[in-house]
Amino acid sequence: MKKNAIRVIFGFVSLYLLAGTVFAADMLIPVGRVIGLDLYSSTVTVAAFDDTVCAARESGLQVGDEICRIDDRIIDSAEDVRRALVESDGSVDLTVKRDGRERQIHLEPRITRDGPKLGVYLRQGITGIGTVTWYDPQTGSFATLGHAVNDRKGNLLNMSRGCAYPATIVSVQKGKSGAPGQLKGALNADVLLGTLNRNTSQGVFGIAADGWAGEAIPVAACSEIHTGSAAIRSTVCDGAPRDYSVEIIKLYPKSRADGRNMLIKVTDPDLIAATGGIVQGMSGSPIIQDGKLVGAVTHVLVNDPTRGYGIFIENMLDAAG
């Protein structure tokens, strides 16, 4: 990954159109701060074509094709692609996966001063922003999002490694019925906040470099959570996190593994004025009730951005391992 660069990125969030646990920790710090996330996988796909090099497009290669092999070399990274082209004899045979089937494509890379080029831009992983749910000062572990990061096909991204970086909010697109909003953030890749080690359906987890300051509060069991007033801690502007009032409207069984364990409604007029409710980038915002950490925001209802879903903190901790 290229350092010394500020990248503008958008938030992760899951969108949904309305139609006895042993805890890893008893006390956790509810953070609520936006961070940048880089998740890398071993899958290299074609993201776009370089119009100055026609070889790839003319060969039949398509955006979204997964490059599995070049000649006899197995491709696990963009660097593998570069090496295979350098070692080629002037033409290459690509094995790509498209719609679940492998296809063979023969082409001749263009020779440039920087070496042979396929004429494509490659993607290896996903970058975005999310909100830190909790930090455990005893172990250095942290959690974010409360739901999985999926690949472009909607499947759980098979993360090989990942990094967390500081992020600042550049702008806010307010949510409205039928059009979910989003936070636009700038990621600073010069400062490493932590490493990511697990991408699960219940959130993304990692180990912090220095961690986040704050007061640790008790972790709530599912049986302690009830309908009624609560708060979410979020960062929706370029500043410190703050608490916003919400109401827990309905509770669902802990066995629901889709991140929809409670239905919440934003009641805070400041948050509604700033964002319209729940927007992309707020996923992972800790939910606090009766002085305890009860869960995290995970989904927004597309037809009503003031409403969304949250995951029980128990389910996040179970997935954290």
Coordinates of N, CA and C in Angstrom, one line a residue, residues 187-281:
L187 N -8.6 9.3 4.9 CA -7.8 8.3 5.6 C -6.3 8.8 5.6
N188 N -5.7 8.8 6.7 CA -4.3 9.1 6.8 C -3.4 7.9 6.9
A189 N -2.9 7.4 5.8 CA -2.1 6.1 5.8 C -0.7 6.2 6.4
D190 N -0.3 7.4 6.9 CA 1.0 7.6 7.5 C 1.0 7.2 8.9
V191 N -0.2 7.0 9.5 CA -0.3 6.7 11.0 C -1.1 5.4 11.1
L192 N -0.4 4.4 11.7 CA -1.1 3.1 11.9 C -1.7 3.0 13.3
L193 N -3.1 2.9 13.3 CA -3.8 2.8 14.5 C -3.8 1.4 15.1
G194 N -3.7 0.4 14.2 CA -3.8 -1.0 14.6 C -3.8 -1.9 13.4
T195 N -3.8 -3.2 13.7 CA -3.9 -4.2 12.6 C -5.2 -5.0 12.8
L196 N -5.8 -5.4 11.7 CA -7.0 -6.1 11.6 C -6.7 -7.6 11.5
N197 N -7.4 -8.4 12.3 CA -7.1 -9.9 12.2 C -8.3 -10.7 11.9
R198 N -9.5 -10.2 11.9 CA -10.7 -11.0 11.7 C -11.8 -10.2 11.1
N199 N -12.4 -10.7 10.1 CA -13.6 -10.1 9.4 C -14.7 -11.2 9.6
T200 N -15.7 -10.9 10.3 CA -16.8 -11.8 10.6 C -18.2 -11.2 10.4
S201 N -19.2 -12.0 10.4 CA -20.5 -11.4 10.2 C -21.0 -10.5 11.4
Q202 N -20.2 -10.6 12.5 CA -20.6 -9.8 13.7 C -19.6 -8.6 13.9
G203 N -18.7 -8.4 12.9 CA -17.8 -7.2 13.0 C -16.4 -7.5 12.6
V204 N -15.6 -6.5 12.5 CA -14.2 -6.6 12.2 C -13.4 -6.3 13.5
F205 N -12.4 -7.1 13.7 CA -11.7 -7.1 15.0 C -10.2 -6.9 14.7
G206 N -9.5 -6.3 15.7 CA -8.0 -6.1 15.5 C -7.4 -5.8 16.8
I207 N -6.1 -5.5 16.7 CA -5.2 -5.1 17.9 C -4.7 -3.7 17.7
A208 N -5.0 -2.8 18.6 CA -4.6 -1.4 18.5 C -3.1 -1.2 18.8
A209 N -2.6 -0.2 18.1 CA -1.2 0.1 18.4 C -1.0 0.9 19.7
D210 N -1.9 1.9 19.9 CA -1.8 2.6 21.2 C -3.2 2.6 21.9
G211 N -4.2 2.4 21.2 CA -5.5 2.4 21.8 C -6.2 3.7 21.9
W212 N -7.3 3.8 22.6 CA -8.1 5.0 22.8 C -8.4 5.2 24.3
A213 N -8.3 6.4 24.7 CA -8.6 6.8 26.1 C -10.1 6.9 26.3
G214 N -10.5 6.7 27.5 CA -11.9 6.8 27.9 C -12.2 6.0 29.1
E215 N -13.4 6.1 29.5 CA -13.8 5.4 30.7 C -14.4 4.0 30.3
A216 N -13.9 3.0 30.9 CA -14.5 1.6 30.7 C -15.8 1.5 31.4
I217 N -16.8 0.9 30.8 CA -18.1 0.7 31.4 C -18.4 -0.8 31.3
P218 N -19.4 -1.3 32.2 CA -19.7 -2.7 32.2 C -20.3 -3.1 30.8
V219 N -20.1 -4.4 30.5 CA -20.7 -5.0 29.4 C -22.1 -5.6 29.8
A220 N -23.1 -5.4 29.0 CA -24.5 -5.8 29.4 C -24.7 -7.2 28.8
A221 N -25.4 -8.1 29.6 CA -25.9 -9.3 29.1 C -27.2 -9.0 28.3
C222 N -27.5 -9.9 27.4 CA -28.7 -9.7 26.6 C -30.0 -9.5 27.5
S223 N -30.0 -10.2 28.6 CA -31.2 -10.2 29.5 C -31.3 -8.8 30.2
E224 N -30.3 -8.0 30.2 CA -30.3 -6.7 30.8 C -30.8 -5.6 29.9
I225 N -30.8 -5.9 28.6 CA -31.2 -4.9 27.6 C -32.7 -4.8 27.5
H226 N -33.3 -3.6 27.4 CA -34.7 -3.5 27.4 C -35.1 -2.4 26.4
T227 N -36.4 -2.3 26.0 CA -36.8 -1.2 25.2 C -36.8 0.1 26.0
G228 N -36.7 1.2 25.3 CA -36.7 2.4 26.0 C -35.5 3.3 25.6
S229 N -35.2 4.3 26.3 CA -34.2 5.3 26.0 C -32.8 4.7 26.1
A230 N -31.9 5.1 25.2 CA -30.5 4.7 25.1 C -29.7 5.8 24.4
A231 N -28.5 5.6 24.1 CA -27.6 6.5 23.4 C -26.7 5.8 22.5
I232 N -26.3 6.5 21.4 CA -25.3 5.9 20.5 C -24.1 7.0 20.6
R233 N -22.9 6.5 20.5 CA -21.7 7.4 20.5 C -21.1 7.3 19.1
S234 N -21.1 8.5 18.5 CA -20.7 8.6 17.1 C -19.9 9.8 16.8
T235 N -19.1 9.8 15.7 CA -18.5 11.0 15.2 C -19.1 11.3 13.8
V236 N -19.7 12.4 13.7 CA -20.4 12.8 12.5 C -19.9 14.1 11.9
C237 N -18.9 14.6 12.6 CA -18.2 15.8 12.1 C -16.8 15.8 12.4
D238 N -16.0 16.7 12.0 CA -14.5 16.7 12.3 C -14.3 17.1 13.7
G239 N -14.4 16.2 14.6 CA -14.2 16.5 16.0 C -14.3 15.3 16.9
A240 N -14.5 15.4 18.2 CA -14.6 14.3 19.1 C -15.9 13.6 19.0
P241 N -16.0 12.3 19.4 CA -17.3 11.6 19.4 C -18.2 12.2 20.4
R242 N -19.5 12.1 20.3 CA -20.4 12.5 21.3 C -21.6 11.6 21.3
D243 N -22.4 11.6 22.4 CA -23.5 10.8 22.6 C -24.8 11.4 22.0
Y244 N -25.6 10.6 21.3 CA -26.8 11.1 20.8 C -28.0 10.2 21.3
S245 N -29.1 10.7 21.6 CA -30.2 10.0 22.2 C -30.9 9.1 21.1
V246 N -31.2 7.9 21.5 CA -32.0 7.0 20.6 C -33.0 6.3 21.5
E247 N -33.9 5.5 20.9 CA -34.8 4.7 21.6 C -34.7 3.3 21.1
I248 N -34.6 2.3 21.9 CA -34.6 0.9 21.5 C -36.1 0.5 21.5
I249 N -36.6 0.2 20.2 CA -38.0 0.0 20.0 C -38.4 -1.4 20.2
K250 N -37.5 -2.3 19.7 CA -37.9 -3.8 19.8 C -36.6 -4.6 19.9
L251 N -36.7 -5.7 20.6 CA -35.6 -6.6 20.8 C -35.9 -7.9 20.0
Y252 N -34.9 -8.5 19.5 CA -35.0 -9.8 18.8 C -34.1 -10.8 19.4
P253 N -34.3 -12.1 19.1 CA -33.5 -13.2 19.8 C -32.0 -13.0 19.5
K254 N -31.2 -13.4 20.5 CA -29.7 -13.4 20.4 C -29.3 -14.3 19.3
S255 N -30.1 -15.3 19.0 CA -29.7 -16.3 17.9 C -29.7 -15.7 16.5
R256 N -30.3 -14.5 16.3 CA -30.2 -13.9 15.0 C -28.8 -13.5 14.8
A257 N -28.2 -14.0 13.8 CA -26.7 -13.8 13.5 C -26.5 -12.8 12.4
D258 N -27.6 -12.0 12.0 CA -27.5 -11.1 10.9 C -27.2 -9.6 11.4
G259 N -26.9 -9.4 12.6 CA -26.7 -8.1 13.1 C -27.9 -7.3 13.4
R260 N -29.1 -8.0 13.5 CA -30.3 -7.3 13.7 C -30.9 -7.8 15.0
N261 N -30.4 -7.5 16.1 CA -30.8 -7.9 17.4 C -31.7 -6.9 18.1
M262 N -31.7 -5.6 17.7 CA -32.5 -4.6 18.3 C -32.8 -3.6 17.2
L263 N -34.1 -3.1 17.2 CA -34.5 -2.0 16.4 C -34.4 -0.7 17.1
I264 N -33.7 0.3 16.6 CA -33.5 1.5 17.3 C -34.1 2.7 16.4
K265 N -34.4 3.8 17.1 CA -34.9 5.0 16.4 C -34.1 6.2 17.0
V266 N -33.5 7.0 16.1 CA -32.8 8.2 16.5 C -33.8 9.2 16.9
T267 N -33.7 9.8 18.1 CA -34.6 10.8 18.7 C -33.8 12.1 18.9
D268 N -32.5 12.1 18.7 CA -31.7 13.3 19.0 C -31.9 14.3 17.9
P269 N -32.4 15.5 18.2 CA -32.6 16.5 17.1 C -31.3 17.0 16.4
D270 N -30.2 17.0 17.2 CA -28.9 17.4 16.6 C -28.4 16.4 15.6
L271 N -28.5 15.1 15.9 CA -28.1 14.1 15.0 C -29.0 14.1 13.7
I272 N -30.3 14.2 13.9 CA -31.2 14.3 12.7 C -30.9 15.5 11.9
A273 N -30.6 16.6 12.5 CA -30.3 17.8 11.7 C -28.9 17.6 10.9
A274 N -28.0 16.9 11.5 CA -26.7 16.8 10.9 C -26.6 15.7 9.8
T275 N -27.3 14.6 10.0 CA -27.2 13.4 9.1 C -28.5 12.9 8.6
G276 N -29.6 13.3 9.2 CA -30.9 12.7 8.9 C -31.2 11.5 9.6
G277 N -30.2 11.0 10.4 CA -30.4 9.7 11.2 C -29.1 8.9 11.1
I278 N -29.3 7.6 10.7 CA -28.2 6.7 10.6 C -27.7 6.7 9.2
V279 N -26.4 6.9 9.0 CA -25.8 6.9 7.7 C -24.6 6.0 7.6
Q280 N -24.1 5.8 6.4 CA -23.0 4.9 6.1 C -21.7 5.6 6.8
G281 N -21.0 4.8 7.5 CA -19.9 5.3 8.3 C -20.1 5.2 9.8

